[in-house]
Tab-separated table of C-alpha atoms and ligand atoms in Angstrom:
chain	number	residue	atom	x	y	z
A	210	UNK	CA	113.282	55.112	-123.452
A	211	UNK	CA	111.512	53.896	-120.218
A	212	UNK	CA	108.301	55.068	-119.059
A	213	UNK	CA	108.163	53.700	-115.719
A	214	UNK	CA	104.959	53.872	-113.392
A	215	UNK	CA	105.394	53.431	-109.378
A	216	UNK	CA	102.031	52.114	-107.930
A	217	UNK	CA	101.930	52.256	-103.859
A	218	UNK	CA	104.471	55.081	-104.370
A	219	UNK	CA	103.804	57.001	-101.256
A	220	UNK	CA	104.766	53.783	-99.022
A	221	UNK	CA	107.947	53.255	-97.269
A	222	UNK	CA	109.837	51.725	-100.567
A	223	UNK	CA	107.468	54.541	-103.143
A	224	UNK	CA	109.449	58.169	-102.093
A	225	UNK	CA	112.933	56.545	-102.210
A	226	UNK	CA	113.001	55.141	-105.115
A	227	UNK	CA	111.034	57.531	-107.359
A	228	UNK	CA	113.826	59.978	-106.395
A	229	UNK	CA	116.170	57.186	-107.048
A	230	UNK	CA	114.683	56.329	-110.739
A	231	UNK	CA	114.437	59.716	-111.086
A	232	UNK	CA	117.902	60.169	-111.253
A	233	UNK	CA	118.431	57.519	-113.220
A	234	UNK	CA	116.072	57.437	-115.942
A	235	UNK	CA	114.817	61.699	-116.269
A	236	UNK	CA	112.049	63.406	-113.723
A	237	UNK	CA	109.138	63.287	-116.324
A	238	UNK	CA	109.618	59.821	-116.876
A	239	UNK	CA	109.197	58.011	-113.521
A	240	UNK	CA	105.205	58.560	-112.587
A	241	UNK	CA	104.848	57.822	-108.744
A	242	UNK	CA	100.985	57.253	-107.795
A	243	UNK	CA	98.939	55.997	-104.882
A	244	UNK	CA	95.289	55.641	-104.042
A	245	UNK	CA	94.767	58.722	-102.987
A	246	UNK	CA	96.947	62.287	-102.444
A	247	UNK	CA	98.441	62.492	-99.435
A	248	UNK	CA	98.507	66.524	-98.730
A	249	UNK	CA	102.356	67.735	-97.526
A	250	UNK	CA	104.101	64.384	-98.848
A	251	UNK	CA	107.188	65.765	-100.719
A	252	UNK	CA	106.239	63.614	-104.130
A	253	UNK	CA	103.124	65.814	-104.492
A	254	UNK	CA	105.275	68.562	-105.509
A	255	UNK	CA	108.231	67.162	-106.803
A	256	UNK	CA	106.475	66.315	-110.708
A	257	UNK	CA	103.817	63.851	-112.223
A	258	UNK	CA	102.045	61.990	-109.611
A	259	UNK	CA	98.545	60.060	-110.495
A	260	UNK	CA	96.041	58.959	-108.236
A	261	UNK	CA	95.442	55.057	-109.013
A	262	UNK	CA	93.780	52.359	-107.059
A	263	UNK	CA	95.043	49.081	-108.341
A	264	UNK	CA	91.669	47.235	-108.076
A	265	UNK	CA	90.778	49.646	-110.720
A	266	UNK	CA	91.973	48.098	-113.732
A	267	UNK	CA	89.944	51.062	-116.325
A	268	UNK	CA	92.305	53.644	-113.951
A	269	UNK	CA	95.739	51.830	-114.366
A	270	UNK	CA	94.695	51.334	-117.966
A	271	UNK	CA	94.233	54.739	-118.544
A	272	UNK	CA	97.043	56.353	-116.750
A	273	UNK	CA	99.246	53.762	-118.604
A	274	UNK	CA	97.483	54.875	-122.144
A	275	UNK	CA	98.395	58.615	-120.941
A	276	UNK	CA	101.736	58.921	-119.916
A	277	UNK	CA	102.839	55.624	-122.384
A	278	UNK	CA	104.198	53.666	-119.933
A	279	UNK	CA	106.710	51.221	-120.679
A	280	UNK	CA	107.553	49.718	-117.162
A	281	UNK	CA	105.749	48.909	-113.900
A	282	UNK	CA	106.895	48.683	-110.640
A	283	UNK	CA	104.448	47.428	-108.301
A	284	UNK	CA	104.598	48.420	-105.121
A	285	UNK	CA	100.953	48.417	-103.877
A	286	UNK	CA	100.230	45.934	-101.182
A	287	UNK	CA	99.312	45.548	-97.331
A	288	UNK	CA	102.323	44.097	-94.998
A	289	UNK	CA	102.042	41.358	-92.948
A	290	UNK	CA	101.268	42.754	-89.306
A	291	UNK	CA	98.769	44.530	-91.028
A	292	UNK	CA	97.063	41.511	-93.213
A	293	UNK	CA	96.198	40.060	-90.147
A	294	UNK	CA	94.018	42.450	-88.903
A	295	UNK	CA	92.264	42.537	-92.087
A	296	UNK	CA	92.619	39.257	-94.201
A	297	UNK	CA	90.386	39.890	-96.734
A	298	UNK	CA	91.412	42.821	-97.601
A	299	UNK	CA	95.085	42.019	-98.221
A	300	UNK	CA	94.068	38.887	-99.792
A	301	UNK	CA	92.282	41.970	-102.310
A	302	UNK	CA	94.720	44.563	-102.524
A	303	UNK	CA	97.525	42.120	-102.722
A	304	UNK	CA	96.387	39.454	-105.046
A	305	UNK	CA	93.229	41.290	-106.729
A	306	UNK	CA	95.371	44.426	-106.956
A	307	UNK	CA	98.360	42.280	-108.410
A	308	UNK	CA	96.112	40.787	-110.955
A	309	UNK	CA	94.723	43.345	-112.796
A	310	UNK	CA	98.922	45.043	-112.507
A	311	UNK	CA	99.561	41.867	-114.984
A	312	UNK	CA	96.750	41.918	-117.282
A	313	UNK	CA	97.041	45.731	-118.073
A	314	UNK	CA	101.034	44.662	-118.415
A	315	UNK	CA	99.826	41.339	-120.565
A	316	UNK	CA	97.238	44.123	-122.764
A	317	UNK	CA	100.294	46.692	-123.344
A	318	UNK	CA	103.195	44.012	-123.471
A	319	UNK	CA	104.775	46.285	-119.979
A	320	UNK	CA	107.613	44.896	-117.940
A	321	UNK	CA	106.783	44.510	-114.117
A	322	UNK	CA	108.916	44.688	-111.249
A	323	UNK	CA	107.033	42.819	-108.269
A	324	UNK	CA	108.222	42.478	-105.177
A	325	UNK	CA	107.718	39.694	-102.957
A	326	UNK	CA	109.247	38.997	-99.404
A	327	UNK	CA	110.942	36.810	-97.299
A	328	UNK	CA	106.963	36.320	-95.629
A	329	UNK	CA	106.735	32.910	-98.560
A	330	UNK	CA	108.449	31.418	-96.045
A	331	UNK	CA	106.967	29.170	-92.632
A	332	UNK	CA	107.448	27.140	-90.323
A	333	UNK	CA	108.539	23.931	-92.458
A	334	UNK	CA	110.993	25.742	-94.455
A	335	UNK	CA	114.805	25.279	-93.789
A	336	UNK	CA	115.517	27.780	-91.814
A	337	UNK	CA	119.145	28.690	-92.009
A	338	UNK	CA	120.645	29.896	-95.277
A	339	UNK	CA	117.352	29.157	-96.480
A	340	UNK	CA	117.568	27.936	-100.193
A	341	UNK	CA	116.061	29.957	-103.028
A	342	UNK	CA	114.016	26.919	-104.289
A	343	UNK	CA	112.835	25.162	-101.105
A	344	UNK	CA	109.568	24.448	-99.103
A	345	UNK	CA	107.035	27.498	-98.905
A	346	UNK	CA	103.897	26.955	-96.837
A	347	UNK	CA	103.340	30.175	-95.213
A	348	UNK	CA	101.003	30.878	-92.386
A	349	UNK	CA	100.088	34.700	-93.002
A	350	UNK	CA	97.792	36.156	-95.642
A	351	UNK	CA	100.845	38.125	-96.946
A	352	UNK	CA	102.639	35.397	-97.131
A	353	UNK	CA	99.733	33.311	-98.805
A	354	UNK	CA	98.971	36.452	-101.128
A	355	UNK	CA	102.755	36.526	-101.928
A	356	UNK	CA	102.999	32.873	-102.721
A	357	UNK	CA	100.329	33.271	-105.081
A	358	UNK	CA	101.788	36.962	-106.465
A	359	UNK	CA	105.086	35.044	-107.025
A	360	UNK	CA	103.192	32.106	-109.094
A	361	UNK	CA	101.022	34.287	-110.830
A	362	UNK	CA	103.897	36.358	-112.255
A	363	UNK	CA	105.747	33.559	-113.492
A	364	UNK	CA	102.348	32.104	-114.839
A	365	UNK	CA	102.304	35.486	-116.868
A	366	UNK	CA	105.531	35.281	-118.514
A	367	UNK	CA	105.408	31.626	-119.418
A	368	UNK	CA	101.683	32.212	-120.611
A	369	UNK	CA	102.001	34.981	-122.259
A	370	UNK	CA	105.368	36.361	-122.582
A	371	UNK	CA	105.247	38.916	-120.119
A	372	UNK	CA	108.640	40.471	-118.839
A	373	UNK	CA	107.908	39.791	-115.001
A	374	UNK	CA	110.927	40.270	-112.825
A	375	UNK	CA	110.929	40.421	-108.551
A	376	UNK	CA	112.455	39.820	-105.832
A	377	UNK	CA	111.669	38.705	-102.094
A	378	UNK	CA	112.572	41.958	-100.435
A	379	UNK	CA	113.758	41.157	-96.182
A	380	UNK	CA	112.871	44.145	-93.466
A	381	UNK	CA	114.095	47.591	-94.957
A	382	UNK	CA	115.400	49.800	-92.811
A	383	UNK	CA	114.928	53.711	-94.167
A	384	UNK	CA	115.666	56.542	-92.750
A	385	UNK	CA	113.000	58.965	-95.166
A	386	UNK	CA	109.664	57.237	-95.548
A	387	UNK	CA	108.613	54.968	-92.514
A	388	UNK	CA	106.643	51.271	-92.777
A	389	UNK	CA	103.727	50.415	-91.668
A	390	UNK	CA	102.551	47.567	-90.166
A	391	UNK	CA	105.422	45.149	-91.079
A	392	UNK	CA	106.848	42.404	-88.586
A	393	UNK	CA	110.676	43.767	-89.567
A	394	UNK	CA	109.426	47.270	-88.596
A	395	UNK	CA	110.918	47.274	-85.284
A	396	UNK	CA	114.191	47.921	-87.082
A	397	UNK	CA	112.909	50.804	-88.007
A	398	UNK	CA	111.504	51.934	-84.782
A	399	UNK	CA	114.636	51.646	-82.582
A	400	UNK	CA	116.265	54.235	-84.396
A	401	UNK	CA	114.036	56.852	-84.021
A	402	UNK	CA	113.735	55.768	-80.092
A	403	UNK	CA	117.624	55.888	-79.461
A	404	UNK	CA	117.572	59.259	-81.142
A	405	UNK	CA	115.012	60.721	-79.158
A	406	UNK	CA	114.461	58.871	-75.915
A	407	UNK	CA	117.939	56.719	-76.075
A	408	UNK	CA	116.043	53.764	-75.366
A	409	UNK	CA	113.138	51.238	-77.204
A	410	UNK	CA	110.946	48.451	-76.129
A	411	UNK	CA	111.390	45.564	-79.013
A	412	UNK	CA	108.163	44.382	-80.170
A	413	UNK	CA	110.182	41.097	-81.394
A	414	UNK	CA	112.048	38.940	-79.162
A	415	UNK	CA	115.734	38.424	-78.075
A	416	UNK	CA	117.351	35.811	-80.194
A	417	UNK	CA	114.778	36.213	-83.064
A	418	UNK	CA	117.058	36.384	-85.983
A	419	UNK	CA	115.437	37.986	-89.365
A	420	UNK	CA	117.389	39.339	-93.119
A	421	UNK	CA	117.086	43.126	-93.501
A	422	UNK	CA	118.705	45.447	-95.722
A	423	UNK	CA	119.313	49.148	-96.248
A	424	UNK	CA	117.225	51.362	-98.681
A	425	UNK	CA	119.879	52.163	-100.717
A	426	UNK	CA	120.595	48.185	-101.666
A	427	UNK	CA	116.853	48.154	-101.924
A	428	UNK	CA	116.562	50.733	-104.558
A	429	UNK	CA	119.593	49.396	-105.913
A	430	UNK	CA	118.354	45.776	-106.499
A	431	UNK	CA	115.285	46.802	-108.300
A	432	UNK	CA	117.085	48.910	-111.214
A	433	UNK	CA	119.495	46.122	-111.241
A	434	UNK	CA	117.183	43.056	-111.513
A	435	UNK	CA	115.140	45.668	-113.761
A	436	UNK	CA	117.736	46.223	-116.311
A	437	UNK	CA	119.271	42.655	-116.045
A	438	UNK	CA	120.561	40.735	-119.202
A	439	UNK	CA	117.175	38.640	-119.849
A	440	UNK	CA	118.999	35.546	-121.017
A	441	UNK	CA	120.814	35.509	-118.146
A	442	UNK	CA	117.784	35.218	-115.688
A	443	UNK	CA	116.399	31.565	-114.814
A	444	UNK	CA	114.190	32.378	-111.946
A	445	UNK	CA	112.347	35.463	-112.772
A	446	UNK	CA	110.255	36.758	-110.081
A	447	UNK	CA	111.537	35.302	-106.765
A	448	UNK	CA	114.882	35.927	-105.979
A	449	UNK	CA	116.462	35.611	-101.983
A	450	UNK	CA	118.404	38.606	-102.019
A	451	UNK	CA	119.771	39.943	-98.195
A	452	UNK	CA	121.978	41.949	-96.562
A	453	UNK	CA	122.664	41.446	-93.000
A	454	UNK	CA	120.464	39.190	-90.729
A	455	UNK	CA	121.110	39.909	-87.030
A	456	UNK	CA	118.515	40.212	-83.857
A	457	UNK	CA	117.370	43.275	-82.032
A	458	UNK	CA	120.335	42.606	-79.377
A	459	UNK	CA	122.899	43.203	-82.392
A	460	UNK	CA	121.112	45.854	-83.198
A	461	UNK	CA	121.234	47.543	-80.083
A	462	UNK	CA	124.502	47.095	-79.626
A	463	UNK	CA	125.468	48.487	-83.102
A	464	UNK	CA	123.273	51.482	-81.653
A	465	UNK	CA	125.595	52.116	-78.463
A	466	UNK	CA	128.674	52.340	-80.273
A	467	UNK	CA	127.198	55.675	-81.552
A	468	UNK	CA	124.626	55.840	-78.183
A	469	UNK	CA	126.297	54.474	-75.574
A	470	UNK	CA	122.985	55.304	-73.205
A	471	UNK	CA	121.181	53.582	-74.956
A	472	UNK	CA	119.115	51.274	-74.035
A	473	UNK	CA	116.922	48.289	-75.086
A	474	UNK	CA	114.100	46.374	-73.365
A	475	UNK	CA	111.492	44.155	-74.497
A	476	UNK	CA	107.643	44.713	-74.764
A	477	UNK	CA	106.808	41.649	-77.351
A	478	UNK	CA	103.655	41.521	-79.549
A	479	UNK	CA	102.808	38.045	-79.570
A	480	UNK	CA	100.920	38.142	-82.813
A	481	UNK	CA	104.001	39.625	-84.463
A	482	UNK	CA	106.528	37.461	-82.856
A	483	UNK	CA	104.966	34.134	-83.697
A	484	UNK	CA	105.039	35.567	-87.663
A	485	UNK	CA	108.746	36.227	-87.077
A	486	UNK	CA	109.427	32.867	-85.761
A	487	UNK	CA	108.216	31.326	-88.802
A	488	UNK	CA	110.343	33.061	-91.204
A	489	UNK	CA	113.986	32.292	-91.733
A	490	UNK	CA	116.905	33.260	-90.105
A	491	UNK	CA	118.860	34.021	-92.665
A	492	UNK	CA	118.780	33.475	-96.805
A	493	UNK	CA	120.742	32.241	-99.464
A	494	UNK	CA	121.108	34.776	-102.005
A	495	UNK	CA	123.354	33.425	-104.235
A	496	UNK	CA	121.309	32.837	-107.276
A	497	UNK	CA	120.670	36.514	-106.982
A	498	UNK	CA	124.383	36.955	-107.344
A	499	UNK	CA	125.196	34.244	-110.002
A	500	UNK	CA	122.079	35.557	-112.498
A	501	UNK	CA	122.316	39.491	-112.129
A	502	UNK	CA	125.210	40.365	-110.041
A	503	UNK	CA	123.509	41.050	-106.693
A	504	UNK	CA	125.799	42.531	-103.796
A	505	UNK	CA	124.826	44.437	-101.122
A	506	UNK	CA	127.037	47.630	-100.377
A	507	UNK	CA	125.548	48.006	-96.450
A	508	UNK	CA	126.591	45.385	-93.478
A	509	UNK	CA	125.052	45.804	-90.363
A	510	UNK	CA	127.956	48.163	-89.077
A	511	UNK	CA	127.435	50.761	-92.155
A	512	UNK	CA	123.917	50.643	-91.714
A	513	UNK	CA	124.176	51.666	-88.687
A	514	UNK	CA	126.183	54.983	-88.597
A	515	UNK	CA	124.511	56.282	-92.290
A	516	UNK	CA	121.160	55.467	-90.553
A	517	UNK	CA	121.731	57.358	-87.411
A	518	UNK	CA	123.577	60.243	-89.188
A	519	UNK	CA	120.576	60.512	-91.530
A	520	UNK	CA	117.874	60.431	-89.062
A	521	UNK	CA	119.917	62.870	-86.748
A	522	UNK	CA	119.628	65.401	-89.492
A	523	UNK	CA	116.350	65.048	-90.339
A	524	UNK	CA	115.278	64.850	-86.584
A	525	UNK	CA	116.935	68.078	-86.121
A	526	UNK	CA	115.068	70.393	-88.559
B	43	LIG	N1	108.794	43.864	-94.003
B	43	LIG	C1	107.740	42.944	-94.319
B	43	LIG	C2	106.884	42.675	-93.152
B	43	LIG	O1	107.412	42.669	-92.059
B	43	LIG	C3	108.313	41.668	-94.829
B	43	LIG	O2	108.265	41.661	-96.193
B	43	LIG	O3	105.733	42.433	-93.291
């Protein structure tokens, strides 16, 4: 029986797929927690929820002594729009945070789920179909922090046996919990705009091509990769896996099939674009799909109409 404990669970990945696990695995035994209680949040009174800071290692110990947790998914961690406001501390939260995740998971032989992000990529990376073992000098602290989170993982299980598994997550596009401070955000954004003022300003440029995927494949992938055949899995904690990879003009014009006012214009954030222009264009996910049967179910198209019909509704209460 898994006991599975959500850290970061109040983030844009956190509601989704504690509902999601939920479902899967029995309410009482998926704990979502976060650094602090966030008042009115729906997971406050939908069960357990713990309060857990991961640079607390005594506090993660404890809650996983309490509730006997078997399984970690660690979603704690600052994005990269954000990390570069505040290096140091993503370098902490992301990294410091991560590192105490593996030694309470090396201490209580857990399995982790960490995911990483298509940010290990820069500028002298192949950029097209970008290979899942290839050249990864990022130029971002998230990227740098997830570099290191990827290496320290597999450094745990070769170390010390511990059953690390991840994968490197593109922009998600979700219609419940909304992210914050990502460079893939504005793929978010321009749904909420066409719904309500039927027209967005693009902090990202014309022609900048990034992956993304739905929430659904996202949840998906981690329960997958999570209960994968061991034997079967060379890499462990890396894996490319995408959905779609299009810019915000086939975006927008996925949006006017349904909107046909709407409109898109362009109000770029440098600092954000020149992060985006580093990353690829597109990735090869076919290890994904040869070691633990990865396959999206949403293309751009599908998306497109679930996330509109979604938002609609919840707009409209
Ligand atoms: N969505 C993330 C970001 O933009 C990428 O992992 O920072």
């Amino acid at each position: 029986m898994k006991k599975i404990l959500i850290t970061g669970a109040l983030g844009q990945i956190g509601t989704d797929l504690t509902r999601y696990m939920r479902s899967i695995y029995g309410k009482d035994n998926v704990l979502p927690s976060s650094r602090k209680r966030k008042e009115g949040h729906p997971l406050m009174n939908e069960g357990n929820f713990e309060t857990l800071d991961v640079l607390n290692y005594e506090v993660i110990d404890s809650v996983v002594k309490k509730h006997h947790i078997t399984h970690i998914v660690h979603l704690a961690a600052i994005l990269s729009g954000t990390g570069e406001k505040n290096p140091q501390v993503a370098w902490d939260i992301n990294v410091n945070g991560l590192y105490n995740v593996l030694e309470v998971s090396r201490v209580h032989d857990l399995s982790v789920l960490i995911p990483s992000s298509i940010a290990v990529f820069g500028e002298s990376t192949p950029k097209d179909l970008t290979p899942q073992d290839t050249i990864m000098r990022p130029s971002t602290i998230y990227g740098v922090s997830k570099v290191s989170g990827e290496l320290l993982a597999d450094y745990y299980h070769s170390k010390f046996g511990v059953d690390t598994r991840g994968v490197r997550f593109p922009g998600l596009i979700s219609s419940d919990t909304m992210p914050g401070g990502g460079t893939t955000d504005y793929a978010v954004h321009i749904f909420y705009e066409a719904i309500k003022n039927k027209r967005y300003a693009s902090f990202i440029d014309k022609g900048t091509f990034m992956d993304m995927m739905y929430m659904p494949d996202a949840l998906k992938a981690i329960v997958q990769l999570m209960e994968a055949d061991e034997s079967k899995l060379k890499h462990r904690n890396a894996f490319n896996i995408s959905a779609m990879s299009f810019d915000p003009e086939m975006l927008a014009a996925e949006i006017k099939k349904h909107i046909p006012e709407f409109e898109l214009d362009y109000d770029v954030d440098q600092d954000l674009q020149k992060i985006a222009n580093t990353w690829p264009n597109s990735l090869d996910d076919s290890e994904a799909r040869a070691q633990w049967g990865w396959e999206p179910d949403y293309d751009l198209t599908s998306m497109t109409k679930d996330m509109l019909e979604k938002l609609i509704n919840k707009l409209d209460k």
